[in-house]
XYZ file of N, CA, C and O in Angstrom:
584
model
N 36.508 -28.148 -33.885
C 35.410 -28.945 -33.379
C 34.397 -28.018 -32.752
O 34.725 -27.187 -31.908
N 33.149 -28.099 -33.158
C 32.107 -27.231 -32.643
C 31.744 -27.653 -31.223
O 31.709 -28.831 -30.891
N 31.453 -26.653 -30.387
C 31.068 -26.989 -29.024
C 29.553 -27.113 -28.962
O 28.827 -26.499 -29.733
N 29.100 -27.927 -28.029
C 27.658 -28.119 -27.864
C 27.072 -26.884 -27.195
O 27.692 -26.291 -26.313
N 25.888 -26.468 -27.618
C 25.231 -25.321 -27.019
C 24.557 -25.705 -25.718
O 24.560 -26.856 -25.296
N 23.978 -24.694 -25.072
C 23.268 -24.965 -23.826
C 21.962 -25.675 -24.135
O 21.346 -25.472 -25.177
N 21.549 -26.513 -23.215
C 20.324 -27.294 -23.398
C 19.261 -26.823 -22.416
O 19.551 -26.076 -21.467
N 18.058 -27.313 -22.625
C 16.966 -26.999 -21.703
C 17.325 -27.459 -20.291
O 17.076 -26.750 -19.314
N 17.959 -28.616 -20.205
C 18.347 -29.150 -18.897
C 19.316 -28.183 -18.196
O 19.185 -27.942 -16.989
N 20.273 -27.636 -18.940
C 21.224 -26.669 -18.363
C 20.500 -25.435 -17.843
O 20.783 -24.949 -16.740
N 19.567 -24.945 -18.632
C 18.814 -23.737 -18.263
C 17.963 -24.006 -17.031
O 17.930 -23.212 -16.094
N 17.265 -25.133 -17.034
C 16.391 -25.476 -15.909
C 17.201 -25.610 -14.623
O 16.794 -25.099 -13.566
N 18.330 -26.278 -14.702
C 19.183 -26.470 -13.528
C 19.682 -25.122 -13.001
O 19.636 -24.861 -11.798
N 20.140 -24.257 -13.908
C 20.630 -22.935 -13.512
C 19.509 -22.090 -12.906
O 19.710 -21.421 -11.889
N 18.327 -22.145 -13.517
C 17.184 -21.376 -13.007
C 16.810 -21.845 -11.600
O 16.496 -21.017 -10.726
N 16.846 -23.139 -11.364
C 16.536 -23.674 -10.037
C 17.541 -23.182 -9.000
O 17.171 -22.783 -7.900
N 18.813 -23.199 -9.356
C 19.860 -22.728 -8.433
C 19.652 -21.254 -8.119
O 19.732 -20.842 -6.960
N 19.380 -20.462 -9.136
C 19.171 -19.026 -8.941
C 17.968 -18.791 -8.043
O 17.996 -17.959 -7.143
N 16.896 -19.539 -8.295
C 15.672 -19.399 -7.511
C 15.920 -19.787 -6.050
O 15.417 -19.136 -5.135
N 16.729 -20.829 -5.812
C 17.020 -21.236 -4.432
C 17.854 -20.184 -3.703
O 17.848 -20.148 -2.477
N 18.549 -19.323 -4.457
C 19.296 -18.233 -3.841
C 18.426 -16.997 -3.632
O 18.931 -15.924 -3.307
N 17.130 -17.138 -3.848
C 16.191 -16.050 -3.592
C 16.145 -14.985 -4.667
O 15.652 -13.894 -4.426
N 16.631 -15.307 -5.857
C 16.602 -14.337 -6.943
C 15.674 -14.840 -8.044
O 15.438 -16.048 -8.174
N 15.199 -13.889 -8.831
C 14.368 -14.232 -9.979
C 15.268 -14.695 -11.120
O 16.213 -14.002 -11.485
N 15.019 -15.877 -11.671
C 15.830 -16.326 -12.809
C 15.570 -15.449 -14.033
O 14.448 -15.391 -14.527
N 16.583 -14.742 -14.472
C 16.483 -13.921 -15.676
C 17.483 -14.464 -16.697
O 18.363 -15.256 -16.352
N 17.346 -14.007 -17.914
C 18.263 -14.459 -18.970
C 19.699 -14.128 -18.582
O 20.598 -14.969 -18.693
N 19.915 -12.903 -18.109
C 21.279 -12.494 -17.742
C 21.821 -13.304 -16.572
O 22.987 -13.703 -16.571
N 20.985 -13.557 -15.568
C 21.453 -14.342 -14.407
C 21.765 -15.776 -14.808
O 22.754 -16.356 -14.352
N 20.910 -16.357 -15.642
C 21.158 -17.731 -16.098
C 22.451 -17.774 -16.908
O 23.284 -18.659 -16.725
N 22.625 -16.808 -17.788
C 23.835 -16.759 -18.624
C 25.079 -16.595 -17.762
O 26.100 -17.247 -17.972
N 24.971 -15.726 -16.754
C 26.109 -15.520 -15.843
C 26.407 -16.803 -15.069
O 27.564 -17.187 -14.906
N 25.364 -17.468 -14.606
C 25.544 -18.723 -13.864
C 26.198 -19.797 -14.740
O 27.106 -20.497 -14.292
N 25.753 -19.906 -15.996
C 26.300 -20.923 -16.899
C 27.675 -20.539 -17.426
O 28.488 -21.408 -17.739
N 27.901 -19.241 -17.582
C 29.166 -18.792 -18.144
C 29.226 -18.934 -19.652
O 30.286 -18.802 -20.244
N 28.098 -19.220 -20.277
C 28.065 -19.401 -21.728
C 26.621 -19.268 -22.199
O 25.698 -19.195 -21.401
N 26.452 -19.275 -23.519
C 25.109 -19.235 -24.105
C 24.727 -17.841 -24.542
O 25.053 -16.872 -23.890
N 24.033 -17.782 -25.667
C 23.564 -16.475 -26.136
C 22.195 -16.201 -25.542
O 21.456 -17.120 -25.194
N 21.877 -14.946 -25.451
C 20.587 -14.562 -24.884
C 19.442 -15.113 -25.733
O 18.419 -15.515 -25.195
N 19.659 -15.137 -27.039
C 18.586 -15.621 -27.915
C 18.375 -17.128 -27.771
O 17.319 -17.639 -28.110
N 19.372 -17.834 -27.282
C 19.206 -19.269 -27.018
C 18.589 -19.481 -25.653
O 17.699 -20.319 -25.471
N 19.056 -18.719 -24.672
C 18.599 -18.898 -23.291
C 17.150 -18.456 -23.105
O 16.373 -19.134 -22.421
N 16.774 -17.320 -23.719
C 15.448 -16.738 -23.481
C 14.297 -17.714 -23.731
O 13.439 -17.900 -22.846
N 14.222 -18.385 -24.894
C 13.080 -19.283 -25.087
C 13.121 -20.509 -24.165
O 12.071 -21.012 -23.737
N 14.316 -20.961 -23.834
C 14.421 -22.115 -22.932
C 14.009 -21.730 -21.518
O 13.363 -22.517 -20.812
N 14.382 -20.527 -21.094
C 13.971 -20.044 -19.777
C 12.454 -19.829 -19.748
O 11.797 -20.147 -18.747
N 11.925 -19.327 -20.837
C 10.476 -19.136 -20.934
C 9.768 -20.481 -20.812
O 8.753 -20.607 -20.106
N 10.311 -21.499 -21.478
C 9.746 -22.859 -21.390
C 9.823 -23.374 -19.956
O 8.875 -23.967 -19.446
N 10.947 -23.130 -19.294
C 11.095 -23.574 -17.904
C 10.048 -22.902 -17.030
O 9.417 -23.550 -16.192
N 9.839 -21.600 -17.239
C 8.821 -20.877 -16.458
C 7.437 -21.465 -16.706
O 6.663 -21.657 -15.777
N 7.164 -21.746 -17.967
C 5.870 -22.325 -18.326
C 5.690 -23.695 -17.689
O 4.626 -24.008 -17.151
N 6.748 -24.513 -17.736
C 6.688 -25.851 -17.144
C 6.526 -25.805 -15.633
O 5.977 -26.728 -15.036
N 6.997 -24.737 -15.017
C 6.956 -24.628 -13.562
C 5.896 -23.644 -13.081
O 5.950 -23.209 -11.935
N 4.952 -23.290 -13.962
C 3.874 -22.390 -13.571
C 4.374 -21.007 -13.202
O 3.813 -20.356 -12.342
N 5.457 -20.573 -13.835
C 6.062 -19.296 -13.509
C 5.807 -18.272 -14.605
O 6.666 -17.450 -14.897
N 4.687 -18.329 -15.240
C 4.391 -17.376 -16.308
C 4.347 -15.971 -15.730
O 3.971 -15.760 -14.591
N 4.758 -15.020 -16.516
C 4.775 -13.625 -16.073
C 3.357 -13.165 -15.778
O 2.405 -13.588 -16.426
N 3.234 -12.290 -14.788
C 1.925 -11.774 -14.408
C 1.507 -10.714 -15.421
O 2.072 -9.635 -15.463
N 0.561 -11.067 -16.249
C 0.081 -10.150 -17.274
C -1.412 -9.885 -17.092
O -2.110 -9.547 -18.034
N -1.860 -10.049 -15.872
C -3.289 -9.867 -15.621
C -3.700 -8.442 -15.966
O -3.017 -7.482 -15.658
N -4.800 -8.364 -16.635
C -5.338 -7.068 -16.992
C -4.825 -6.515 -18.309
O -5.365 -5.527 -18.791
N -3.827 -7.131 -18.896
C -3.321 -6.635 -20.169
C -3.963 -7.408 -21.307
O -4.114 -8.627 -21.229
N -4.309 -6.716 -22.375
C -4.911 -7.413 -23.518
C -3.899 -8.370 -24.158
O -2.703 -8.070 -24.240
N -4.409 -9.517 -24.593
C -3.538 -10.512 -25.231
C -2.834 -9.945 -26.462
O -1.680 -10.287 -26.723
N -3.522 -9.100 -27.227
C -2.901 -8.498 -28.407
C -1.673 -7.673 -28.018
O -0.641 -7.734 -28.686
N -1.801 -6.918 -26.928
C -0.683 -6.106 -26.460
C 0.474 -6.996 -26.012
O 1.641 -6.724 -26.333
N 0.164 -8.047 -25.313
C 1.192 -8.978 -24.845
C 1.927 -9.589 -26.037
O 3.165 -9.656 -26.048
N 1.184 -9.990 -27.053
C 1.804 -10.587 -28.239
C 2.666 -9.577 -28.990
O 3.742 -9.915 -29.487
N 2.201 -8.317 -29.073
C 2.985 -7.274 -29.749
C 4.296 -7.037 -28.988
O 5.373 -6.944 -29.595
N 4.218 -6.965 -27.681
C 5.425 -6.753 -26.870
C 6.377 -7.932 -27.015
O 7.590 -7.755 -27.170
N 5.838 -9.139 -26.985
C 6.682 -10.328 -27.167
C 7.351 -10.301 -28.542
O 8.538 -10.580 -28.662
N 6.579 -9.983 -29.551
C 7.116 -9.931 -30.904
C 8.199 -8.859 -31.013
O 9.252 -9.082 -31.615
N 7.922 -7.707 -30.440
C 8.900 -6.618 -30.450
C 10.169 -7.035 -29.716
O 11.280 -6.795 -30.195
N 9.999 -7.671 -28.574
C 11.165 -8.134 -27.804
C 11.991 -9.118 -28.620
O 13.223 -9.019 -28.668
N 11.354 -10.053 -29.259
C 12.073 -11.041 -30.066
C 12.815 -10.365 -31.222
O 13.958 -10.704 -31.515
N 12.154 -9.412 -31.870
C 12.780 -8.708 -32.987
C 13.987 -7.896 -32.524
O 15.046 -7.924 -33.163
N 13.843 -7.204 -31.417
C 14.961 -6.425 -30.869
C 16.100 -7.360 -30.483
O 17.270 -7.066 -30.737
N 15.762 -8.493 -29.889
C 16.789 -9.462 -29.498
C 17.528 -9.998 -30.726
O 18.747 -10.117 -30.721
N 16.785 -10.306 -31.777
C 17.404 -10.801 -33.005
C 18.312 -9.734 -33.623
O 19.418 -10.041 -34.092
N 17.850 -8.496 -33.617
C 18.661 -7.403 -34.158
C 19.945 -7.239 -33.347
O 21.030 -7.053 -33.907
N 19.814 -7.316 -32.036
C 20.997 -7.186 -31.173
C 21.965 -8.330 -31.433
O 23.174 -8.109 -31.558
N 21.457 -9.536 -31.517
C 22.319 -10.694 -31.794
C 23.003 -10.541 -33.147
O 24.185 -10.858 -33.291
N 22.257 -10.044 -34.132
C 22.832 -9.832 -35.469
C 23.958 -8.800 -35.414
O 25.019 -8.997 -36.000
N 23.724 -7.702 -34.703
C 24.753 -6.660 -34.606
C 25.970 -7.159 -33.845
O 27.108 -6.827 -34.196
N 25.743 -7.960 -32.836
C 26.874 -8.531 -32.090
C 27.680 -9.445 -32.999
O 28.910 -9.387 -33.024
N 27.005 -10.285 -33.757
C 27.694 -11.194 -34.668
C 28.439 -10.405 -35.751
O 29.568 -10.733 -36.103
N 27.810 -9.369 -36.255
C 28.447 -8.524 -37.267
C 29.699 -7.861 -36.684
O 30.752 -7.834 -37.330
N 29.604 -7.366 -35.471
C 30.762 -6.766 -34.810
C 31.865 -7.784 -34.583
O 33.052 -7.478 -34.752
N 31.492 -8.999 -34.212
C 32.475 -10.055 -33.994
C 33.194 -10.378 -35.291
O 34.408 -10.530 -35.320
N 32.436 -10.461 -36.388
C 33.049 -10.758 -37.681
C 33.982 -9.632 -38.122
O 35.071 -9.886 -38.646
N 33.567 -8.382 -37.903
C 34.421 -7.249 -38.244
C 35.697 -7.282 -37.413
O 36.788 -7.007 -37.922
N 35.564 -7.626 -36.146
C 36.730 -7.736 -35.275
C 37.677 -8.821 -35.784
O 38.893 -8.607 -35.844
N 37.136 -9.975 -36.147
C 37.968 -11.076 -36.641
C 38.693 -10.675 -37.931
O 39.873 -10.983 -38.103
N 37.988 -9.983 -38.822
C 38.601 -9.525 -40.072
C 39.735 -8.549 -39.776
O 40.839 -8.682 -40.324
N 39.476 -7.587 -38.917
C 40.501 -6.610 -38.553
C 41.681 -7.288 -37.870
O 42.845 -6.966 -38.151
N 41.388 -8.248 -37.013
C 42.455 -8.965 -36.315
C 43.351 -9.695 -37.317
O 44.579 -9.666 -37.204
N 42.751 -10.331 -38.312
C 43.535 -11.033 -39.329
C 44.368 -10.054 -40.164
O 45.512 -10.332 -40.491
N 43.779 -8.904 -40.509
C 44.526 -7.889 -41.256
C 45.726 -7.404 -40.448
O 46.833 -7.255 -40.988
N 45.526 -7.189 -39.164
C 46.619 -6.727 -38.310
C 47.688 -7.808 -38.145
O 48.882 -7.499 -38.105
N 47.270 -9.061 -38.071
C 48.245 -10.154 -37.995
C 49.092 -10.204 -39.263
O 50.303 -10.424 -39.213
N 48.448 -10.000 -40.407
C 49.177 -9.989 -41.675
C 50.181 -8.842 -41.694
O 51.338 -9.025 -42.089
N 49.748 -7.664 -41.269
C 50.647 -6.508 -41.217
C 51.802 -6.765 -40.253
O 52.947 -6.405 -40.542
N 51.512 -7.382 -39.129
C 52.556 -7.680 -38.154
C 53.570 -8.662 -38.728
O 54.781 -8.484 -38.556
N 53.090 -9.680 -39.418
C 53.987 -10.649 -40.047
C 54.876 -9.951 -41.072
O 56.088 -10.181 -41.113
N 54.283 -9.091 -41.885
C 55.049 -8.337 -42.884
C 56.100 -7.466 -42.192
O 57.265 -7.433 -42.613
N 55.712 -6.775 -41.136
C 56.649 -5.908 -40.413
C 57.777 -6.734 -39.799
O 58.948 -6.330 -39.850
N 57.451 -7.880 -39.219
C 58.488 -8.740 -38.635
C 59.455 -9.244 -39.702
O 60.674 -9.307 -39.470
N 58.931 -9.598 -40.874
C 59.803 -10.034 -41.974
C 60.714 -8.890 -42.432
O 61.898 -9.100 -42.697
N 60.159 -7.707 -42.527
C 60.947 -6.541 -42.916
C 62.043 -6.267 -41.890
O 63.194 -6.000 -42.257
N 61.714 -6.358 -40.625
C 62.702 -6.157 -39.564
C 63.811 -7.195 -39.678
O 64.998 -6.860 -39.559
N 63.450 -8.445 -39.920
C 64.452 -9.506 -40.052
C 65.379 -9.228 -41.240
O 66.601 -9.385 -41.135
N 64.805 -8.801 -42.366
C 65.614 -8.488 -43.546
C 66.549 -7.305 -43.278
O 67.729 -7.340 -43.646
N 66.021 -6.278 -42.638
C 66.835 -5.101 -42.348
C 67.932 -5.416 -41.332
O 69.051 -4.902 -41.439
N 67.619 -6.264 -40.375
C 68.624 -6.671 -39.389
C 69.746 -7.445 -40.066
O 70.931 -7.222 -39.773
N 69.385 -8.344 -40.976
C 70.403 -9.099 -41.723
C 71.236 -8.147 -42.572
O 72.473 -8.281 -42.639
N 70.613 -7.191 -43.220
C 71.326 -6.207 -44.043
C 72.270 -5.372 -43.176
O 73.405 -5.099 -43.557
N 71.805 -4.992 -41.990
C 72.642 -4.225 -41.070
C 73.879 -5.039 -40.676
O 74.993 -4.511 -40.650
N 73.692 -6.311 -40.371
C 74.818 -7.180 -40.025
C 75.823 -7.254 -41.172
O 77.027 -7.165 -40.946
N 75.308 -7.419 -42.380
C 76.191 -7.464 -43.552
C 76.992 -6.171 -43.688
O 78.207 -6.201 -43.937
N 76.335 -5.044 -43.526
C 77.019 -3.753 -43.645
C 78.047 -3.561 -42.531
O 79.142 -3.029 -42.775
N 77.699 -3.994 -41.321
C 78.655 -3.896 -40.215
C 79.881 -4.758 -40.500
O 81.013 -4.351 -40.214
N 79.654 -5.955 -41.067
C 80.788 -6.822 -41.430
C 81.644 -6.165 -42.523
O 82.877 -6.239 -42.485
N 80.996 -5.553 -43.507
C 81.728 -4.858 -44.565
C 82.555 -3.707 -43.981
O 83.717 -3.502 -44.366
N 81.965 -2.953 -43.069
C 82.675 -1.837 -42.431
C 83.889 -2.371 -41.678
O 84.991 -1.798 -41.775
N 83.704 -3.454 -40.941
C 84.828 -4.028 -40.187
C 85.929 -4.486 -41.139
O 87.123 -4.242 -40.894
N 85.556 -5.141 -42.231
C 86.538 -5.619 -43.210
C 87.262 -4.449 -43.864
O 88.498 -4.430 -43.971
N 86.546 -3.427 -44.272
C 87.143 -2.259 -44.917
C 88.040 -1.514 -43.934
O 89.134 -1.048 -44.297
N 87.590 -1.413 -42.690
C 88.405 -0.752 -41.662
C 89.705 -1.509 -41.452
O 90.790 -0.895 -41.332
N 89.624 -2.827 -41.417
C 90.829 -3.654 -41.260
C 91.755 -3.485 -42.467
O 92.977 -3.322 -42.316
N 91.183 -3.489 -43.681
C 91.986 -3.290 -44.892
C 92.653 -1.923 -44.874
O 93.834 -1.775 -45.233
N 91.908 -0.894 -44.447
C 92.465 0.463 -44.371
C 93.600 0.500 -43.378
O 94.654 1.115 -43.629
N 93.397 -0.167 -42.248
C 94.451 -0.199 -41.227
C 95.711 -0.856 -41.789
O 96.833 -0.356 -41.576
N 95.545 -1.954 -42.528
C 96.696 -2.627 -43.140
C 97.355 -1.725 -44.189
O 98.598 -1.663 -44.285
N 96.558 -1.026 -44.961
C 97.108 -0.130 -45.974
C 97.829 1.046 -45.318
O 98.882 1.480 -45.810
N 97.271 1.569 -44.216
C 97.931 2.658 -43.491
C 99.290 2.193 -42.974
O 100.291 2.921 -43.069
N 99.320 0.961 -42.418
C 100.576 0.407 -41.911
C 101.564 0.219 -43.060
O 102.749 0.561 -42.941
N 101.069 -0.298 -44.196
C 101.924 -0.504 -45.369
C 102.446 0.832 -45.875
O 103.627 0.960 -46.238
N 101.598 1.857 -45.911
C 102.013 3.194 -46.338
C 103.048 3.756 -45.387
O 104.069 4.346 -45.822
N 102.842 3.560 -44.107
C 103.809 4.058 -43.108
C 105.146 3.340 -43.268
O 106.218 3.988 -43.206
N 105.084 2.024 -43.517
C 106.327 1.267 -43.737
C 107.050 1.786 -44.982
O 108.286 1.929 -45.000
N 106.314 2.087 -46.035
C 106.906 2.605 -47.268
C 107.546 3.964 -47.025
O 108.623 4.273 -47.546
N 106.927 4.811 -46.243
C 107.470 6.135 -45.910
C 108.773 5.995 -45.126
O 109.731 6.729 -45.362
N 108.758 5.027 -44.199
C 109.971 4.814 -43.395
C 111.111 4.361 -44.281
O 112.258 4.822 -44.146
N 110.848 3.454 -45.224
C 111.895 2.981 -46.137
C 112.400 4.108 -47.032
O 113.565 4.159 -47.371
N 111.506 4.969 -47.474
C 111.896 6.060 -48.339
C 112.704 7.127 -47.584
O 113.510 7.813 -48.174
N 112.429 7.244 -46.342
C 113.099 8.274 -45.559
C 114.442 7.777 -45.172
O 115.503 7.894 -45.439
């Protein structure tokens, strides 16, 4: 069952709590407060909250073109980071499954070898008992012959 993602309401509530504690609401602080959510999900919602609350970043004196380039660059870097994180997660899951398969195979092999060892130990005990009986029978035969 898929879990519901964070909503604008969650972000706004978390940002308000952070702000009341005298800190600037950042993506990382909001994420830490919520305990969930990806940065790429939180960032635009936090930006919307700032816009709704007149908390736009102070960009006075900077050309709009520069601001847009920086925003675009930030979004692209964020997307690349999210992609690499997802790729790493998938590689981890694949490796984890491969290791689980190897572990299952090793456990099955151990079980088979343990059963084989038990069988051999039983055979040794049976042969030892037979040898003991034959030794006794041989000794009895020697006594009769003597």
